[in-house]
Coordinates of C-alpha atoms and ligand atoms in Angstrom, one line a residue:
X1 CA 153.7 -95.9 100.2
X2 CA 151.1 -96.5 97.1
X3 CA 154.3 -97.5 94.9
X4 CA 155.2 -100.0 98.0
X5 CA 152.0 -101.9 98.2
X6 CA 151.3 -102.1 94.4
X7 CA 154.4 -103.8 93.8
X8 CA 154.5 -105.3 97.5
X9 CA 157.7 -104.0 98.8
X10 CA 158.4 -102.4 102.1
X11 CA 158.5 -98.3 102.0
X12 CA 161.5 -98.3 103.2
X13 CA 163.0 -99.7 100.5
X14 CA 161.7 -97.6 98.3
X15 CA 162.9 -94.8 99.7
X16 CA 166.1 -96.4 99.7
X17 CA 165.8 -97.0 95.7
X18 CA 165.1 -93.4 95.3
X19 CA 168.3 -92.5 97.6
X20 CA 170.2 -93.9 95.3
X21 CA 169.3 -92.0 92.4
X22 CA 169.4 -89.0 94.1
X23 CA 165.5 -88.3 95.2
X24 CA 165.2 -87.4 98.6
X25 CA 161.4 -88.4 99.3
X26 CA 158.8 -88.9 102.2
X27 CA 156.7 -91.8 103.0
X28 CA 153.5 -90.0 101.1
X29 CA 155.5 -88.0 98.6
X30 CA 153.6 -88.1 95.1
X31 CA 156.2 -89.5 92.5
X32 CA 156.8 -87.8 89.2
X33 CA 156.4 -90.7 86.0
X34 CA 159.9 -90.9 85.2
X35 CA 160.7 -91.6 89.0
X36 CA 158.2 -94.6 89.3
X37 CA 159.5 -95.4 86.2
X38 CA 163.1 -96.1 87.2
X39 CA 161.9 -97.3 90.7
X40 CA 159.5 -99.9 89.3
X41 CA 162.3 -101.0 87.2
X42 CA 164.6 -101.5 90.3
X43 CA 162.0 -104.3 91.6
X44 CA 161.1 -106.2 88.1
X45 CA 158.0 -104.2 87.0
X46 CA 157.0 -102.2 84.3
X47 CA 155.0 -99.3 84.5
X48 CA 151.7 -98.3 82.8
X49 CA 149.8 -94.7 82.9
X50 CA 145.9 -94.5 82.7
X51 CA 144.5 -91.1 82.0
X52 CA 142.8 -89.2 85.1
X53 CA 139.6 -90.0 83.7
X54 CA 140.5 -93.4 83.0
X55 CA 141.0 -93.8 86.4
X56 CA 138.9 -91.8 88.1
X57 CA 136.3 -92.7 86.2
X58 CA 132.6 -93.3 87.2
X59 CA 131.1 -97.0 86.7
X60 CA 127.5 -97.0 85.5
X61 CA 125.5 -100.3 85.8
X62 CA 123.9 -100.7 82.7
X63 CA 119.8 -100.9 82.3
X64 CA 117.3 -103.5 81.9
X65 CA 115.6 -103.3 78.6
X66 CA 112.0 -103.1 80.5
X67 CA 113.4 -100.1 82.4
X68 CA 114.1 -98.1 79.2
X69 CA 111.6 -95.5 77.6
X70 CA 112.0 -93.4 74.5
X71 CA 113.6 -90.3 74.9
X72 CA 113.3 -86.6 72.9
X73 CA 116.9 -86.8 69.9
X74 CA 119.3 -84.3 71.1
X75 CA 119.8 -82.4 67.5
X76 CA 123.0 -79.7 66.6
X77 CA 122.7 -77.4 63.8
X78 CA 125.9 -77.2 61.5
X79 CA 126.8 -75.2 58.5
X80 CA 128.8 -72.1 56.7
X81 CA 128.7 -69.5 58.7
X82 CA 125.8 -66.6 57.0
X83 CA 123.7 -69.6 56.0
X84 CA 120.8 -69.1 58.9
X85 CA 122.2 -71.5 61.6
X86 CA 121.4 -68.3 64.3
X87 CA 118.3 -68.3 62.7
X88 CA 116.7 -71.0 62.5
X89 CA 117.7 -71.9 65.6
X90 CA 115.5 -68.6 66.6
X91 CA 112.7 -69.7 65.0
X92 CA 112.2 -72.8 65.8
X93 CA 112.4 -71.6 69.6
X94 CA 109.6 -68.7 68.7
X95 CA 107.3 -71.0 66.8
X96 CA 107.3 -73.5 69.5
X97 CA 105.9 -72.8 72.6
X98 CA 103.3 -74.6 73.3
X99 CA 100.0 -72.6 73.6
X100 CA 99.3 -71.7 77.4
X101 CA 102.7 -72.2 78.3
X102 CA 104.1 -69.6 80.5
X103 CA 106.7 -67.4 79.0
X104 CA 108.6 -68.1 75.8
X105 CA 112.0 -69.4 75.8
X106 CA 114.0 -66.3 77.1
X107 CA 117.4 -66.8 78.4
X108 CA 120.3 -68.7 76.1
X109 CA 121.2 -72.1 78.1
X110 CA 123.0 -73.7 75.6
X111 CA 120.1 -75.7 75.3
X112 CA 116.6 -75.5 74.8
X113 CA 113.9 -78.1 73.8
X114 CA 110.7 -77.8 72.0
X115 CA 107.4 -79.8 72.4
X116 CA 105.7 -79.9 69.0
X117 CA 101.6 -80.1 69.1
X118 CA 101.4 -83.9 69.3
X119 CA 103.7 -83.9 72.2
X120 CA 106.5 -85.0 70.7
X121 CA 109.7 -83.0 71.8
X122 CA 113.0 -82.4 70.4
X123 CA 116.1 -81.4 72.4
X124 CA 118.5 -78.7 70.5
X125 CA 122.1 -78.0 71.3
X126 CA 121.5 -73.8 71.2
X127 CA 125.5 -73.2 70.2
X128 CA 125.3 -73.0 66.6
X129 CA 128.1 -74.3 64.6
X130 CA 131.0 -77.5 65.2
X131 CA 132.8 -76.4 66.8
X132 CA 131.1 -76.5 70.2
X133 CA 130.1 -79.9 68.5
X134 CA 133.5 -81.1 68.1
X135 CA 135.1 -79.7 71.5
X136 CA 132.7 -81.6 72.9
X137 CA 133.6 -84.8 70.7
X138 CA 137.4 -84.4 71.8
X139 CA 135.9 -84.7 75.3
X140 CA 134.5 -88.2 74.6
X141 CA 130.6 -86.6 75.0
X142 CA 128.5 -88.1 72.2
X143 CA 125.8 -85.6 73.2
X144 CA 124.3 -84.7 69.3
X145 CA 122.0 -87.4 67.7
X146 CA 121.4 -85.9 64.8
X147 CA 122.5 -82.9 62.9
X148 CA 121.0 -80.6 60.8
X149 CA 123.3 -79.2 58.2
X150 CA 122.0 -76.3 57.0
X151 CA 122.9 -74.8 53.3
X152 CA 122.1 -71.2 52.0
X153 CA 120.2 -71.7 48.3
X154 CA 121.4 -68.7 47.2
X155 CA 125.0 -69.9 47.5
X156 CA 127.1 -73.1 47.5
X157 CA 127.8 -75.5 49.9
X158 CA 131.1 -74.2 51.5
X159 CA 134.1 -75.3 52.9
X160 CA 132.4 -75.1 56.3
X161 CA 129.1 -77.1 55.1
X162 CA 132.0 -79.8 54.3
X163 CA 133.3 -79.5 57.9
X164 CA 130.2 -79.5 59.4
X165 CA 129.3 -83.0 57.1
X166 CA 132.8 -84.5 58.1
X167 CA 132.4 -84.1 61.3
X168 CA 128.6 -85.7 61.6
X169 CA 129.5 -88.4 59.7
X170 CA 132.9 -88.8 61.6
X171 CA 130.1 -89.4 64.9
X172 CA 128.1 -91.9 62.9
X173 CA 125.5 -88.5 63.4
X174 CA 123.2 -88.9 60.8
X175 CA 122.5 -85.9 58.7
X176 CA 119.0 -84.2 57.8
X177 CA 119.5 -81.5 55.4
X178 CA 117.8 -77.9 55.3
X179 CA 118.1 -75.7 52.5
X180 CA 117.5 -72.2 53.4
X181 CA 116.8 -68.9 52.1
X182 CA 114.3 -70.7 49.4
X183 CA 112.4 -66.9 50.3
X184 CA 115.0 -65.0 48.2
X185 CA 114.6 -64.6 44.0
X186 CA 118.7 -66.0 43.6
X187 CA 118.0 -69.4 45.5
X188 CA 118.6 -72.3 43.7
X189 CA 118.0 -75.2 45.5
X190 CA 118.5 -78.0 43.5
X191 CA 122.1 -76.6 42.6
X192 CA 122.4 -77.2 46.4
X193 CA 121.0 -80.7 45.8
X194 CA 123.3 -81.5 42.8
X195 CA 126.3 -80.1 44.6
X196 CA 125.9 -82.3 47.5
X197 CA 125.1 -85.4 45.0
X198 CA 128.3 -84.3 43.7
X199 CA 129.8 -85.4 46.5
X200 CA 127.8 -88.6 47.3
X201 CA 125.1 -87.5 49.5
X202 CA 122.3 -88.1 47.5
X203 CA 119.2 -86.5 49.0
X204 CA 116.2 -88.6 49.3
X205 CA 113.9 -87.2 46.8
X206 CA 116.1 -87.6 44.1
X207 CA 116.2 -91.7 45.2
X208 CA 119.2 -91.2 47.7
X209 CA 119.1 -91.9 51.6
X210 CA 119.5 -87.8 52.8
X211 CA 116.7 -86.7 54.1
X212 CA 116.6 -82.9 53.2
X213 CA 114.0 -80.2 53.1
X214 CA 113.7 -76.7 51.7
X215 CA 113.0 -73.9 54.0
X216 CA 112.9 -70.3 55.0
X217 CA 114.9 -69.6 58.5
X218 CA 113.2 -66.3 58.1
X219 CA 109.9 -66.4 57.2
X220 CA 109.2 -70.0 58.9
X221 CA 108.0 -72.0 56.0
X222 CA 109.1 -75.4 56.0
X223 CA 110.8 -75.2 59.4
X224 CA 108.0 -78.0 60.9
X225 CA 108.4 -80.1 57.8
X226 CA 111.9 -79.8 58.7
X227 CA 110.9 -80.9 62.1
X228 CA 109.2 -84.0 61.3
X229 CA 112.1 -85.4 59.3
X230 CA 114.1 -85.0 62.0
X231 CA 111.5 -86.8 64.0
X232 CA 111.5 -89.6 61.8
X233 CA 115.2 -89.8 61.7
X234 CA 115.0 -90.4 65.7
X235 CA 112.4 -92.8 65.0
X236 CA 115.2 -94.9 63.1
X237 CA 117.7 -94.2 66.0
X238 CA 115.2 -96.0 69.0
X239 CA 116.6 -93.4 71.5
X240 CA 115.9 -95.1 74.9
X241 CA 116.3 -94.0 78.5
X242 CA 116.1 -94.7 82.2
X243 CA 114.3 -91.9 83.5
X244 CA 114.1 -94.3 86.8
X245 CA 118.1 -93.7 88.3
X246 CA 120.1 -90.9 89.2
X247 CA 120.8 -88.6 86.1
X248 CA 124.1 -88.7 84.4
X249 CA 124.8 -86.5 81.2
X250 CA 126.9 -84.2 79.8
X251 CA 128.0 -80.3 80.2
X252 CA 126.7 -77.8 77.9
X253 CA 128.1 -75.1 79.3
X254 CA 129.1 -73.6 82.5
X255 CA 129.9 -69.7 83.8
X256 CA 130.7 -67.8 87.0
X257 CA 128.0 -65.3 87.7
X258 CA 128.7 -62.5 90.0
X259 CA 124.9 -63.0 91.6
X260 CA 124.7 -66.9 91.7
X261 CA 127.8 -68.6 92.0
X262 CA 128.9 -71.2 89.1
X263 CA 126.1 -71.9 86.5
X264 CA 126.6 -74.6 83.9
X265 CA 123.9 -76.1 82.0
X266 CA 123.5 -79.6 81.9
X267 CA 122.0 -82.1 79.5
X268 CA 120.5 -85.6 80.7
X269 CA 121.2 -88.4 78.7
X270 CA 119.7 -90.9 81.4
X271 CA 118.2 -91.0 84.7
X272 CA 116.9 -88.2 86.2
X273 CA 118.4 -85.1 87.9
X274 CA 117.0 -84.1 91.1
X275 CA 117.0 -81.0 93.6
X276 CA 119.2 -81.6 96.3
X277 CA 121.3 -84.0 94.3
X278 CA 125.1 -84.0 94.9
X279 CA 126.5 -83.6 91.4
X280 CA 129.9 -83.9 89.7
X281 CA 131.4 -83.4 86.8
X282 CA 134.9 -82.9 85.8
X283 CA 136.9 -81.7 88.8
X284 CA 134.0 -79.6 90.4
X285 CA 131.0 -80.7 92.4
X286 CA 128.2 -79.3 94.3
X287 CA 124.5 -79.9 96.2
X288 CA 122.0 -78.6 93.1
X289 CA 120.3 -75.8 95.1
X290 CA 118.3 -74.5 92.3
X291 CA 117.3 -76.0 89.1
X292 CA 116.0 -73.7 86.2
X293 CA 114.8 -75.1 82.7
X294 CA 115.5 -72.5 79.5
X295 CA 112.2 -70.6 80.0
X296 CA 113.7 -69.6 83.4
X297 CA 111.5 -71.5 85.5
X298 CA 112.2 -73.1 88.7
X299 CA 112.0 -76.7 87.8
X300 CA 112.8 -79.9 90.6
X301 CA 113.6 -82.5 88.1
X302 CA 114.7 -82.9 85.0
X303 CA 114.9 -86.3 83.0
X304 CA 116.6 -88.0 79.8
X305 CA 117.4 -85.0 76.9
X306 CA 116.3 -82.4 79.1
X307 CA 118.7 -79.7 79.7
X308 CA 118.5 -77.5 83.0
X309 CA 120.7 -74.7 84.3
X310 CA 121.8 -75.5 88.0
X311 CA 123.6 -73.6 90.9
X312 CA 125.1 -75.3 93.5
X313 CA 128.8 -76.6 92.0
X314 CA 132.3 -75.1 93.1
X315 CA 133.5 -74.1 89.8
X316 CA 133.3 -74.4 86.3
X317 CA 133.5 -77.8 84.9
X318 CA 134.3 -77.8 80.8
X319 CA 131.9 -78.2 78.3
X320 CA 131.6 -81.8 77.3
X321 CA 132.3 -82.6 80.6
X322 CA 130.3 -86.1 82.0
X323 CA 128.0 -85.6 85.4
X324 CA 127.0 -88.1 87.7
X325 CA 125.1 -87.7 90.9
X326 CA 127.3 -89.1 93.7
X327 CA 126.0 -90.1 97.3
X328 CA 127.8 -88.4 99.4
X329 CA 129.4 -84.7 99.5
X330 CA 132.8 -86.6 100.9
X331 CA 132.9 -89.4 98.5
X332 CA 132.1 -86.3 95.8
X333 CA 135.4 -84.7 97.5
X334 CA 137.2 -87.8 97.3
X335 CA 137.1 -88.1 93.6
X336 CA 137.5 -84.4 92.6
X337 CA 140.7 -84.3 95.0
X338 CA 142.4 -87.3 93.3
X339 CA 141.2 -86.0 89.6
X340 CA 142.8 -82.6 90.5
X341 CA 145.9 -84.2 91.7
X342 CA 146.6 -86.7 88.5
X343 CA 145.2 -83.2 86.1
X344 CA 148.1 -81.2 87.8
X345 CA 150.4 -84.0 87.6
X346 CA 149.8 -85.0 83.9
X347 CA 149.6 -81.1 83.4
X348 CA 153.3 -81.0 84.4
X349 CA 154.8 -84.0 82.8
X350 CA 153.2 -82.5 79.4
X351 CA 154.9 -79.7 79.4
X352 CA 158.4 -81.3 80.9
X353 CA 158.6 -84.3 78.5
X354 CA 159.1 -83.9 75.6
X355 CA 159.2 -86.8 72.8
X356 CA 162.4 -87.9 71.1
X357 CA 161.6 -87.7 68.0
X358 CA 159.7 -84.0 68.7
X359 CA 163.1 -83.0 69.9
X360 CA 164.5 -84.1 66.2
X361 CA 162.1 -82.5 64.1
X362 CA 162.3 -79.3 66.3
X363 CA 166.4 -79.4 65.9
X364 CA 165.6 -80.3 62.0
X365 CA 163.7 -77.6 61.3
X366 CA 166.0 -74.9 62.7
X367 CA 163.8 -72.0 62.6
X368 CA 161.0 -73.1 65.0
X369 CA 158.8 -71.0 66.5
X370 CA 156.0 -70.9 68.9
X371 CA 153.0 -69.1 69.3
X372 CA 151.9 -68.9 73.0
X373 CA 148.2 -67.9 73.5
X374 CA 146.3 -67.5 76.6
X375 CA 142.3 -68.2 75.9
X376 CA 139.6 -66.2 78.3
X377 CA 135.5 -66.2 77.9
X378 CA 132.7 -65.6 78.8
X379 CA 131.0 -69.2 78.6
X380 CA 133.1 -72.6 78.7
X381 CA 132.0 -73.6 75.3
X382 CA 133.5 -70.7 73.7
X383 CA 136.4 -71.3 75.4
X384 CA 137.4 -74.5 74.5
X385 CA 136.2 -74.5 70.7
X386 CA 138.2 -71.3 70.0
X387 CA 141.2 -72.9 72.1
X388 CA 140.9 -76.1 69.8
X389 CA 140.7 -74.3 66.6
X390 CA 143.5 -72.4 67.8
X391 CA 145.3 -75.1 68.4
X392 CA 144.2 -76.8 64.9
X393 CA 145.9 -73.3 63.4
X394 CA 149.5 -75.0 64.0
X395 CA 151.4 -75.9 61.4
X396 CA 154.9 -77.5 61.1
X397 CA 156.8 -74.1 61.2
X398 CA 154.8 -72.4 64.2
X399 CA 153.4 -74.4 67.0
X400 CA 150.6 -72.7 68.7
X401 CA 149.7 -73.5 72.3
X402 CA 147.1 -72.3 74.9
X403 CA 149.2 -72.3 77.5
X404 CA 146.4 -71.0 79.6
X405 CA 142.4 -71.3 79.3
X406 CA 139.5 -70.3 81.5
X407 CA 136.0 -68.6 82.0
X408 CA 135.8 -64.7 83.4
X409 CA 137.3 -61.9 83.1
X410 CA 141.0 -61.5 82.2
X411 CA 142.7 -60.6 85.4
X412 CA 146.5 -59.2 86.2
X413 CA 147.2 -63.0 86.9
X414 CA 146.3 -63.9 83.2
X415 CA 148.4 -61.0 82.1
X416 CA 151.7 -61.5 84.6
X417 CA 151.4 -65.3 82.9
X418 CA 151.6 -63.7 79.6
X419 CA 154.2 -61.6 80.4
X420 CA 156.3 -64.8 81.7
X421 CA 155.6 -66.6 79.1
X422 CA 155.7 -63.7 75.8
X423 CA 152.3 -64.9 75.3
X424 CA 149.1 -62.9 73.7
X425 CA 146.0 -62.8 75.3
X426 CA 142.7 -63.9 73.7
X427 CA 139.5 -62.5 75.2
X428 CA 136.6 -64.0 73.7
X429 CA 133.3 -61.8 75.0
X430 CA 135.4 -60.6 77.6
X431 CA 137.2 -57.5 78.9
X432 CA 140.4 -57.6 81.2
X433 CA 140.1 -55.7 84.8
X434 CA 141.0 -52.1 84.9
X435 CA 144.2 -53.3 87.0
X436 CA 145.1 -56.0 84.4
X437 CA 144.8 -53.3 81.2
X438 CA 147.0 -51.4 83.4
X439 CA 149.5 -54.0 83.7
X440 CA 149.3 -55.5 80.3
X441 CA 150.1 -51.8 78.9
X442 CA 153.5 -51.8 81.6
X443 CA 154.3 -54.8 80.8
X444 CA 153.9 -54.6 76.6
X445 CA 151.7 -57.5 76.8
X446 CA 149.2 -57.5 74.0
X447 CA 145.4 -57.8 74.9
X448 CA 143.0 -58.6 71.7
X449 CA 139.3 -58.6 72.5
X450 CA 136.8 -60.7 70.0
X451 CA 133.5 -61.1 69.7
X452 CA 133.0 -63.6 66.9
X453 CA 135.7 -66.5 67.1
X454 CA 135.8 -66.9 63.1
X455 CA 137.6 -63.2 63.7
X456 CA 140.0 -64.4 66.0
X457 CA 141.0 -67.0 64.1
X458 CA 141.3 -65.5 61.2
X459 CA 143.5 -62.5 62.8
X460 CA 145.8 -65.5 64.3
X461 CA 146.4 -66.9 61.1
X462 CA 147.4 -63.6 59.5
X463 CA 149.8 -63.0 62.2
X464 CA 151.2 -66.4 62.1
X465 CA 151.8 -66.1 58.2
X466 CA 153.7 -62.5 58.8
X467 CA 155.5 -64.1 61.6
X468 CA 156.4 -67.3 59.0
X469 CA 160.1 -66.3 57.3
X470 CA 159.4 -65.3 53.1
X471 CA 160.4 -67.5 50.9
X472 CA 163.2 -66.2 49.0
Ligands
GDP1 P1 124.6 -68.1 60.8 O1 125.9 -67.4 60.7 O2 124.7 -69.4 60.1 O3 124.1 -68.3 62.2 O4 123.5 -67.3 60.0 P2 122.4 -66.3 60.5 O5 121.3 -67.0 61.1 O6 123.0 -65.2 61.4 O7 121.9 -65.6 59.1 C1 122.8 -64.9 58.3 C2 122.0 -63.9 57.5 O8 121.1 -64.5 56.6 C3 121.2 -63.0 58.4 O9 121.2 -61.7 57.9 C4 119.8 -63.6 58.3 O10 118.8 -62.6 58.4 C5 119.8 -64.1 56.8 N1 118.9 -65.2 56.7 C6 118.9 -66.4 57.4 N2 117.9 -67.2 57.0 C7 117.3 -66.6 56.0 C8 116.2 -66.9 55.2 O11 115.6 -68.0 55.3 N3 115.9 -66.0 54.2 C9 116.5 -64.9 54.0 N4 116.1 -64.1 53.0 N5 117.5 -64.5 54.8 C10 117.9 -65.3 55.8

């Protein structure tokens, strides 16, 4: 009926067209692409997909200029992993709480943000590491502002401090550089320095345009200095806001707790986020019952670059995920309903179609071989940056796909899907059910449990170069 009135037609003779090559269908049967396809054809038109965000997407009127006010930068720390990202995440979250304040920062949101004396505040995203960062990029969330890459002066910068400067610079993030560990006897900081000149980034106290500063994760020193030329970057940046409209933002992170129902942690780029407001994001949404900031207080509002923990969705929308408050819970329905509906759709064709020209590389090759992997976690975050790197693992011999990702436990359903499919299972931070290790040891399906994601990829990689055929 859709297909009828977009390309004014009567329904019945589409469902003649289909007749005729061999689909039965109903007045408000959904249409597979191929089908529209041919059927469009039949009448003269030509067909062309948007993505379900495309078209489900949200419009936002933009703001005035005299509505906008400055706003805290929003800052992600990136580096090698060992070269203090953990802690100087830690210590800027001890050092900071303002005096008076009630309670130091307890619980892990995702995100916290700290209010320096003069009242200035910085936002930090509390995932160390780019991955999170770049999930969240592949998402279409520019949620970072600026990033601290961090680099140990007792070592070199690594192949992951390269990453991590790739992948700011990919953003247009701009980069403040801390050089940590200046505490031990071995550290060498301007090696650090003359390394990364090396490479063109030329920090500022040698003439270039890199801010950088030397500092002790551990023992605090330099850590505000650090602070301050991070500050000043944002100064550069004119970070504005609406606090004065309903809060939109992104998604940190999001869980299901056995206590209080789906959690996710929000950030607010604009506008402000209210009790009470009906939320959605991705293909979940929800009345905000509570509202929590990181120090686990009950808060009832939350503005630009604050993040806040909420209850209140119906499930667990993806990190890097866009919220928006919606008016009402049915027009909130609406959305979801269709976004669900074009995900399964474009889920299916994915895995049906496959390209032409993948077809002749695949019957080129000869030998291929695929890698299925099934991804569980604890938080959403973790899910999807250990999914993408997994995914990043491919290569042209072995193909590796998630063929099935979520958040909890890893149930007999995840492990009858494995067995189906002669996939492993991945459990990041999480165990499987008592039922589903049962199962999984019937059924021969293998179950690896990780608790640091460089492990798991690393283990993947090992078995994907046993599994690759030697070169004789
Ligand atoms: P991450 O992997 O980048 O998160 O690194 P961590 O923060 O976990 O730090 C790795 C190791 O380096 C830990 O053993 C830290 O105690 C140590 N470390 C971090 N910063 C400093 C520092 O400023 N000085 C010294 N001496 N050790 C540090």
């Amino acid at each position: 009926s859709e297909l009828a009135s977009l390309m004014d037609v009567s329904v019945t003779q589409v469902i003649s067209t289909c007749m005729t090559i061999g689909i039965m269908v109903s007045i408000n049967q959904r249409l597979d692409a191929e089908t529209i396809n041919l059927v469009a054809e039949e009448f003269g038109f030509k067909t062309e997909y948007v993505s379900a965000e495309v078209s489900q997407a949200i419009e936002e009127e933009d703001d005035e200029p005299e509505d906008l006010e400055h706003r805290a930068p929003i800052v992600t720390v990136m580096g090698h992993v060992d070269h203090g990202k953990t802690s100087l995440l830690d210590s800027i979250r001890k050092a900071n709480v303002i005096a008076g304040e009630a309670g130091g920062i307890t619980q892990h949101i995702g995100a916290y943000h700290v209010t320096l004396p003069d009242n200035r505040k910085i936002t930090f995203l509390d995932t160390p590491g780019h991955e999170a960062f770049t999930a969240m990029r592949a998402r279409g969330a520019k949620v970072t502002d600026i990033a601290i890459v961090i680099v140990a002066a007792d070592d070199n910068v690594m192949p992951q401090t390269k990453e991590a400067i790739n992948h700011a610079m990919a953003a247009g993030v701009p980069i403040v550089f801390a050089i940590n560990k200046v505490d031990k006897p071995t550290a060498n900081p301007d090696k650090i320095k003359t390394e990364l000149a090396e490479m063109n980034y030329l920090v500022e106290e040698w003439g270039g345009q890199y801010q950088s500063q030397d500092i002790s994760a551990k023992k605090g020193t330099g850590v505000q200095e650090l602070l301050e030329k991070v500050l000043l970057e944002a100064e550069l940046l004119d970070l504005k806001a609406n606090p004065d409209r309903p809060g939109t933002g992104s998604i940190i992170e999001s869980t299901l707790d056995k206590g209080r129902g789906y959690v996710a942690t929000m950030l607010v780029s604009n506008g402000t986020l209210r009790m009470g407001d009906i939320v959605l994001a991705g293909t979940s949404f929800g009345k905000i019952k509570a509202m929590f900031n990181e120090r686990n207080q009950a808060i009832e509002e939350a503005g630009p670059s604050e993040p806040v923990l909420i209850l209140g969705l119906d499930g667990a929308p993806a990190a890097g995920d866009t919220f928006h408050v919606i008016e009402t819970e049915q027009e909130a329905r609406e959305i979801t309903t269709k976004r669900k509906q074009l995900q399964r759709e474009q889920g299916i064709r994915t895995q049906k179609l496959l390209t032409l020209d993948e077809v002749g590389r695949r019957i080129a090759l000869g030998n291929f071989q695929e890698l299925n992997v099934i991804v569980k976690g604890d938080v959403d975050g973790s899910v999807e940056a250990l999914s993408d790197s997994l995914i990043k693992l491919s290569t042209e011999q072995i193909q590796i796909n998630v063929i099935h990702k979520g958040v909890g436990q890893i149930s007999e359903s995840d492990v009858s899907l494995a067995a189906a499919s002669d996939a492993i299972i991945i459990g990041f931070q999480v165990r499987p059910s008592n039922m589903a290790e049962r199962m999984a040891e019937n059924e021969g399906v293998d179950i690896r449990k990780y608790s640091i994601i460089y492990d798991a990829i690393e283990e993947v990689k090992s078995a994907m170069e046993g599994m690759l055929e030697p070169i004789i």
